[in-house]
XYZ file of N, CA and C in Angstrom:
480
model
N 0.539 -1.033 0.058
C 0.011 -0.081 -0.005
C 0.851 1.326 -0.105
N 0.948 1.938 -1.086
C 1.629 3.252 -1.175
C 0.796 4.502 -0.588
N 1.178 5.067 0.039
C 0.451 6.478 0.304
C 0.884 7.871 -0.428
N 1.608 7.478 -1.642
C 1.854 8.543 -2.460
C 0.747 9.213 -3.088
N 0.837 10.462 -3.303
C 0.045 11.125 -3.853
C 0.507 11.932 -5.225
N -0.175 12.335 -5.989
C 0.352 13.285 -7.093
C -0.585 12.865 -8.310
N 0.180 13.210 -9.358
C -0.512 13.025 -10.537
C -0.812 11.772 -10.803
N -2.211 11.404 -11.137
C -2.808 10.036 -10.997
C -3.296 9.350 -9.906
N -2.616 9.749 -8.684
C -2.992 9.204 -7.479
C -3.481 10.366 -6.624
N -4.690 10.965 -6.825
C -5.266 12.087 -5.779
C -5.380 11.245 -4.397
N -5.323 12.296 -3.303
C -5.499 11.760 -1.822
C -7.007 11.399 -1.932
N -7.263 10.298 -0.745
C -8.357 9.571 -0.579
C -9.857 10.663 -0.669
N -9.168 11.779 0.403
C -10.520 12.396 0.503
C -11.340 13.154 -0.637
N -10.209 13.378 -1.552
C -10.651 14.256 -2.723
C -10.984 13.272 -3.922
N -10.902 12.250 -4.008
C -11.311 11.239 -5.096
C -12.877 11.182 -5.329
N -13.245 10.782 -6.419
C -14.805 10.898 -6.785
C -15.276 9.784 -5.752
N -16.683 10.197 -5.280
C -17.214 9.444 -4.336
C -18.436 8.423 -5.148
N -18.636 7.222 -4.764
C -19.529 6.382 -5.608
C -20.802 6.927 -5.219
N -21.597 6.916 -6.284
C -23.190 7.333 -6.350
C -23.121 8.626 -6.170
N -22.322 9.439 -6.440
C -22.406 10.945 -6.290
C -21.856 11.678 -7.576
N -23.011 12.398 -8.255
C -22.623 12.910 -9.478
C -21.465 14.232 -9.446
N -20.773 14.080 -10.484
C -19.528 15.089 -10.514
C -20.499 16.478 -10.896
N -21.397 16.526 -11.313
C -22.314 17.696 -11.579
C -23.640 17.876 -10.981
N -23.681 18.558 -9.665
C -24.631 18.250 -9.015
C -26.074 18.950 -9.561
N -25.622 19.942 -10.425
C -26.811 20.915 -11.467
C -27.394 20.035 -12.373
N -26.744 18.617 -12.675
C -27.268 18.154 -13.931
C -26.744 18.460 -15.150
N -27.058 17.794 -16.403
C -26.313 18.036 -17.580
C -27.165 19.443 -18.170
N -26.678 20.264 -18.871
C -27.352 21.572 -19.527
C -28.091 20.841 -20.627
N -29.095 21.557 -20.746
C -30.228 21.099 -22.027
C -29.648 21.557 -23.272
N -29.764 20.747 -24.268
C -29.236 20.553 -25.625
C -29.796 21.727 -26.292
N -28.911 22.284 -26.939
C -29.236 23.585 -27.806
C -30.321 22.969 -28.995
N -30.951 23.589 -29.409
C -31.825 23.400 -30.649
C -30.996 22.858 -31.954
N -29.721 23.717 -32.218
C -29.090 23.447 -32.998
C -28.238 22.191 -33.019
N -28.280 21.399 -32.009
C -27.591 20.265 -31.666
C -28.498 19.236 -31.836
N -29.526 19.324 -31.906
C -30.635 18.097 -32.174
C -30.464 17.716 -33.862
N -30.720 16.452 -33.868
C -30.821 16.088 -35.002
C -32.013 16.466 -35.873
N -32.130 16.682 -37.368
C -33.562 16.977 -37.974
C -34.565 15.937 -37.634
N -34.198 14.802 -37.364
C -34.950 13.548 -37.033
C -35.797 13.535 -35.625
N -34.862 14.122 -34.915
C -35.410 14.514 -33.640
C -36.264 15.413 -33.436
N -36.155 16.481 -34.199
C -37.113 17.591 -34.403
C -38.272 17.327 -34.983
N -38.322 16.510 -36.064
C -39.631 16.121 -36.745
C -40.318 15.248 -35.896
N -39.551 14.380 -35.063
C -40.466 13.244 -34.273
C -41.144 14.173 -32.988
N -40.513 15.106 -32.541
C -41.021 15.922 -31.401
C -41.974 16.753 -32.031
N -42.305 17.119 -33.199
C -42.999 17.902 -33.927
C -44.391 17.173 -34.123
N -44.091 15.712 -34.734
C -45.205 15.174 -34.883
C -45.988 14.401 -33.792
N -45.474 14.427 -32.681
C -46.060 13.826 -31.454
C -46.686 14.890 -30.774
N -46.863 16.374 -31.316
C -47.315 17.093 -30.374
C -49.064 17.109 -30.659
N -49.654 17.058 -29.333
C -50.879 16.989 -29.448
C -51.760 18.280 -30.153
N -52.728 18.160 -30.892
C -53.489 18.989 -31.439
C -54.982 19.105 -31.429
N -55.605 20.208 -31.261
C -57.066 20.096 -31.278
C -57.634 20.066 -32.606
N -58.881 19.584 -32.806
C -59.376 19.498 -34.041
C -60.604 19.193 -33.674
N -61.761 19.607 -34.848
C -63.078 19.234 -34.338
C -63.667 18.212 -35.541
N -64.386 17.352 -34.807
C -65.067 15.942 -35.890
C -66.356 15.734 -35.380
N -67.209 15.995 -36.161
C -68.681 15.713 -35.971
C -69.249 16.592 -34.932
N -68.729 17.943 -35.068
C -69.256 19.265 -34.240
C -68.283 18.974 -32.562
N -67.699 17.818 -32.486
C -66.859 17.847 -31.163
C -65.583 18.298 -31.202
N -65.066 18.838 -29.941
C -63.528 19.091 -30.124
C -63.043 17.729 -29.340
N -61.849 17.491 -30.388
C -60.998 16.247 -30.037
C -59.579 16.739 -30.101
N -58.627 15.761 -29.444
C -57.165 16.010 -29.467
C -56.710 14.566 -30.102
N -55.754 14.836 -30.872
C -54.891 13.960 -31.400
C -53.581 14.340 -31.763
N -52.664 13.315 -31.985
C -51.257 13.752 -32.503
C -51.142 14.056 -33.931
N -50.152 15.069 -34.367
C -50.322 15.613 -35.612
C -49.878 14.229 -36.487
N -49.161 13.211 -36.064
C -49.173 12.040 -37.121
C -50.542 11.308 -37.184
N -51.230 11.246 -36.189
C -52.458 10.712 -36.538
C -53.543 11.531 -37.356
N -53.372 12.652 -37.223
C -54.190 13.646 -38.135
C -53.685 13.546 -39.568
N -52.309 13.306 -39.853
C -51.721 13.164 -40.958
C -52.528 12.188 -41.699
N -52.215 11.109 -40.860
C -52.639 9.615 -41.440
C -54.174 9.705 -41.676
N -54.688 10.104 -40.857
C -56.393 10.619 -41.185
C -56.365 11.322 -42.283
N -55.780 12.110 -42.527
C -56.306 12.996 -43.646
C -55.917 11.945 -44.859
N -54.559 11.331 -44.954
C -54.371 10.549 -45.901
C -55.524 9.358 -46.414
N -55.861 8.953 -45.164
C -56.959 7.741 -45.534
C -58.138 8.124 -46.076
N -58.463 9.406 -45.493
C -59.907 10.102 -46.121
C -59.690 10.449 -47.700
N -58.427 10.943 -47.975
C -58.027 11.331 -49.641
C -58.021 10.328 -50.358
N -57.357 9.240 -49.759
C -57.573 8.065 -50.570
C -58.989 7.484 -50.841
N -59.684 7.334 -49.819
C -61.097 7.009 -49.922
C -61.762 8.011 -50.945
N -61.496 9.110 -51.035
C -62.329 9.765 -51.821
C -61.919 9.609 -53.566
N -60.608 8.651 -53.598
C -60.110 8.298 -54.917
C -58.895 9.097 -55.083
N -58.259 9.563 -54.394
C -56.873 10.064 -54.630
C -55.856 9.023 -54.674
N -55.545 8.943 -55.872
C -54.529 7.434 -56.295
C -53.175 7.607 -55.482
N -52.563 8.979 -55.482
C -51.419 9.126 -54.873
C -51.348 8.862 -53.293
N -52.390 9.354 -52.598
C -52.822 9.088 -51.185
C -52.529 7.736 -50.851
N -53.392 6.756 -51.842
C -53.417 5.442 -51.433
C -52.160 4.793 -51.660
N -51.462 5.166 -52.597
C -50.115 4.745 -52.747
C -48.955 4.879 -51.727
N -49.135 6.286 -51.254
C -48.384 6.562 -50.164
C -48.879 5.658 -48.799
N -50.091 5.462 -48.399
C -50.537 4.684 -47.521
C -49.967 3.194 -47.630
N -50.067 2.814 -48.742
C -49.554 1.346 -48.982
C -48.119 1.240 -48.864
N -47.264 2.374 -49.289
C -45.841 2.382 -48.762
C -45.688 2.516 -47.319
N -46.078 3.384 -46.724
C -46.126 3.478 -45.243
C -46.406 1.932 -44.278
N -47.373 1.649 -44.952
C -47.816 -0.042 -44.271
C -46.594 -0.884 -44.531
N -46.234 -1.011 -45.552
C -45.296 -2.130 -45.967
C -43.880 -1.740 -45.185
N -43.627 -0.269 -44.989
C -42.256 -0.014 -44.284
C -42.625 -0.083 -42.945
N -43.908 0.117 -42.418
C -43.946 -0.242 -40.942
C -43.948 -1.529 -40.564
N -44.587 -2.492 -41.389
C -44.524 -3.936 -41.041
C -43.098 -4.357 -41.251
N -42.525 -3.851 -41.963
C -40.901 -4.467 -42.030
C -40.173 -3.961 -40.746
N -40.435 -2.394 -40.580
C -39.466 -1.976 -39.400
C -39.932 -2.617 -37.954
N -41.223 -2.793 -37.638
C -41.522 -2.973 -36.625
C -41.702 -4.480 -36.338
N -41.637 -5.445 -37.322
C -41.582 -6.828 -37.157
C -43.250 -7.022 -36.760
N -44.121 -6.216 -37.355
C -45.457 -6.467 -37.243
C -45.904 -7.906 -37.810
N -46.565 -8.864 -37.214
C -47.050 -9.739 -37.330
C -48.716 -9.847 -37.471
N -49.295 -10.724 -38.181
C -50.954 -10.766 -38.206
C -51.212 -11.501 -36.664
N -52.290 -11.194 -36.454
C -52.762 -11.500 -35.018
C -53.931 -12.482 -35.037
N -53.842 -13.339 -34.365
C -54.829 -14.651 -34.467
C -55.861 -14.428 -33.182
N -56.993 -14.445 -33.279
C -58.046 -14.182 -32.546
C -58.799 -15.771 -32.010
N -58.817 -16.138 -31.196
C -59.397 -17.294 -30.742
C -61.072 -17.106 -30.111
N -61.988 -17.405 -30.946
C -63.225 -17.302 -30.599
C -63.666 -18.346 -30.136
N -64.402 -18.215 -28.842
C -65.189 -19.522 -28.078
C -66.389 -19.224 -28.285
N -67.661 -20.223 -27.849
C -68.771 -20.061 -27.756
C -69.349 -19.454 -28.963
N -69.032 -19.398 -30.194
C -69.556 -18.895 -31.317
C -70.656 -19.713 -31.882
N -72.006 -19.159 -32.506
C -72.694 -20.110 -32.883
C -72.930 -20.109 -34.231
N -72.578 -21.515 -34.724
C -72.790 -21.514 -36.322
C -74.165 -21.001 -36.923
N -73.943 -20.816 -38.374
C -75.306 -20.674 -38.877
C -76.030 -21.849 -39.119
N -75.406 -22.914 -39.581
C -75.765 -24.209 -39.990
C -74.867 -25.120 -39.428
N -75.528 -26.423 -39.332
C -74.398 -27.710 -38.861
C -73.359 -27.641 -39.747
N -72.054 -27.860 -39.028
C -71.044 -28.008 -39.786
C -70.132 -26.933 -40.096
N -70.752 -25.753 -39.974
C -70.009 -24.473 -40.341
C -68.889 -24.236 -39.579
N -67.604 -23.942 -40.506
C -66.335 -23.333 -39.587
C -66.274 -21.904 -39.440
N -65.495 -21.499 -38.717
C -65.198 -20.174 -38.462
C -64.849 -19.440 -39.732
N -64.018 -19.933 -40.510
C -63.600 -19.334 -41.843
C -64.766 -19.010 -42.848
N -65.852 -20.214 -43.073
C -67.060 -19.979 -43.576
C -67.852 -19.039 -43.248
N -67.990 -18.783 -41.948
C -68.686 -17.790 -41.149
C -68.215 -16.397 -41.491
N -66.858 -16.344 -41.419
C -66.300 -15.026 -41.361
C -66.626 -14.379 -42.878
N -66.156 -15.490 -43.997
C -66.596 -15.074 -45.283
C -68.132 -14.450 -45.566
N -68.955 -15.455 -44.973
C -70.344 -15.075 -45.137
C -70.636 -13.486 -44.499
N -69.866 -13.469 -43.271
C -70.290 -12.207 -42.611
C -69.748 -10.902 -43.695
N -68.517 -11.022 -44.173
C -67.898 -10.212 -45.145
C -68.690 -10.115 -46.416
N -69.359 -11.129 -46.808
C -70.383 -10.948 -48.000
C -71.565 -10.511 -47.692
N -71.721 -10.529 -46.627
C -73.266 -9.921 -46.110
C -73.143 -8.155 -45.808
N -71.799 -7.940 -45.498
C -71.412 -6.420 -45.009
C -71.170 -6.112 -46.771
N -70.587 -6.603 -47.688
C -70.457 -6.191 -49.057
C -71.984 -5.559 -49.516
N -72.925 -6.650 -49.325
C -74.155 -6.457 -50.056
C -74.766 -5.231 -49.433
N -74.734 -5.062 -47.998
C -75.308 -4.044 -47.254
C -74.567 -2.674 -47.875
N -73.414 -2.737 -48.130
C -72.839 -1.474 -48.479
C -73.176 -0.885 -50.037
N -72.884 -2.314 -50.754
C -73.130 -2.073 -52.450
C -74.683 -1.576 -52.666
N -75.388 -2.141 -52.088
C -76.873 -2.257 -52.369
C -78.035 -2.298 -51.132
N -78.167 -0.895 -50.739
C -78.987 -1.062 -49.286
C -80.353 -1.098 -49.508
N -80.771 -1.462 -50.794
C -82.319 -1.512 -50.927
C -82.127 -3.360 -50.958
N -81.463 -4.072 -50.559
C -81.743 -5.640 -50.867
C -82.382 -6.159 -49.557
N -82.913 -6.971 -49.860
C -83.952 -7.687 -49.104
C -83.295 -8.004 -47.468
N -83.776 -7.563 -46.545
C -83.282 -7.870 -45.093
C -83.135 -9.299 -44.724
N -84.484 -9.981 -45.369
C -84.775 -11.426 -45.039
C -83.866 -12.225 -45.889
N -82.973 -11.896 -46.759
C -82.121 -13.254 -47.499
C -81.152 -13.545 -46.753
N -80.820 -15.017 -47.079
C -80.063 -15.712 -45.737
C -78.622 -15.241 -46.278
N -77.873 -15.011 -45.166
C -76.507 -14.623 -45.155
C -75.715 -15.931 -45.365
N -75.812 -17.008 -45.136
C -74.887 -17.884 -45.497
C -75.875 -19.187 -45.744
N -75.239 -20.288 -46.651
C -76.196 -21.290 -46.935
C -75.105 -22.489 -46.720
N -75.754 -23.545 -46.535
C -74.943 -24.646 -46.024
C -74.406 -25.276 -47.126
N -73.261 -25.954 -46.870
C -72.481 -26.505 -47.973
C -73.279 -27.631 -48.687
N -73.323 -27.711 -49.703
C -73.819 -28.812 -50.760
C -75.243 -28.221 -51.122
N -75.559 -26.956 -50.800
C -76.964 -26.512 -51.127
C -76.847 -26.065 -52.784
N -77.784 -26.085 -53.355
C -77.690 -25.796 -54.919
C -77.276 -24.375 -55.066
N -77.290 -23.315 -54.483
C -76.845 -22.070 -54.919
C -75.461 -21.900 -54.451
N -75.085 -22.833 -53.628
C -73.512 -22.443 -53.118
C -72.624 -23.608 -53.954
N -73.193 -24.378 -54.660
C -72.146 -25.209 -55.496
C -71.770 -24.571 -56.846
N -70.461 -24.778 -57.240
C -70.122 -23.716 -58.673
C -70.980 -24.341 -59.823
N -71.499 -25.512 -60.031
C -72.337 -25.886 -61.020
C -73.726 -25.675 -61.262
N -74.217 -24.813 -60.041
C -75.467 -24.456 -60.017
C -75.789 -23.617 -61.201
N -75.204 -22.634 -61.281
C -75.711 -21.585 -62.359
C -75.841 -22.512 -63.666
N -74.833 -23.258 -64.345
C -74.984 -24.083 -65.108
C -76.307 -24.776 -65.582
N -76.357 -25.490 -64.282
C -77.861 -26.261 -64.698
C -79.200 -25.564 -64.800
N -78.986 -24.414 -64.599
C -80.385 -23.666 -64.463
C -80.614 -23.092 -65.964
């Protein structure tokens, strides 16, 4: 044990103490010019902004509002907006490792004997398409038909 002091060997009482910061006031804030452009954009797009929807005041991040506007313009027929949305979706699924989710539904009631969940899902999708495409369609028409029924087989239209 050497009790020498000097360069590289400060006295024990003046050495850094464990768990005590060398700067008790903390780190000075970064100036705006030191931030990267991506940080500034991220900060800007996460700011909550007030907007009106259906006569009610709501708040959402600017990113959400931008995506909402893109979706609305794509639904109105703007091809460029639709293209941007598809590119964003592809990029997000690649970067976030997003995977499709599976939902397990228990105690569902089939429309007919032997109906699978996939068949019921397709029937529900067809039913919603019919409702959207032709609102004047009869409400009492069957949503799904059991397998093997004449209208569900591909050869039914040829025989008639």
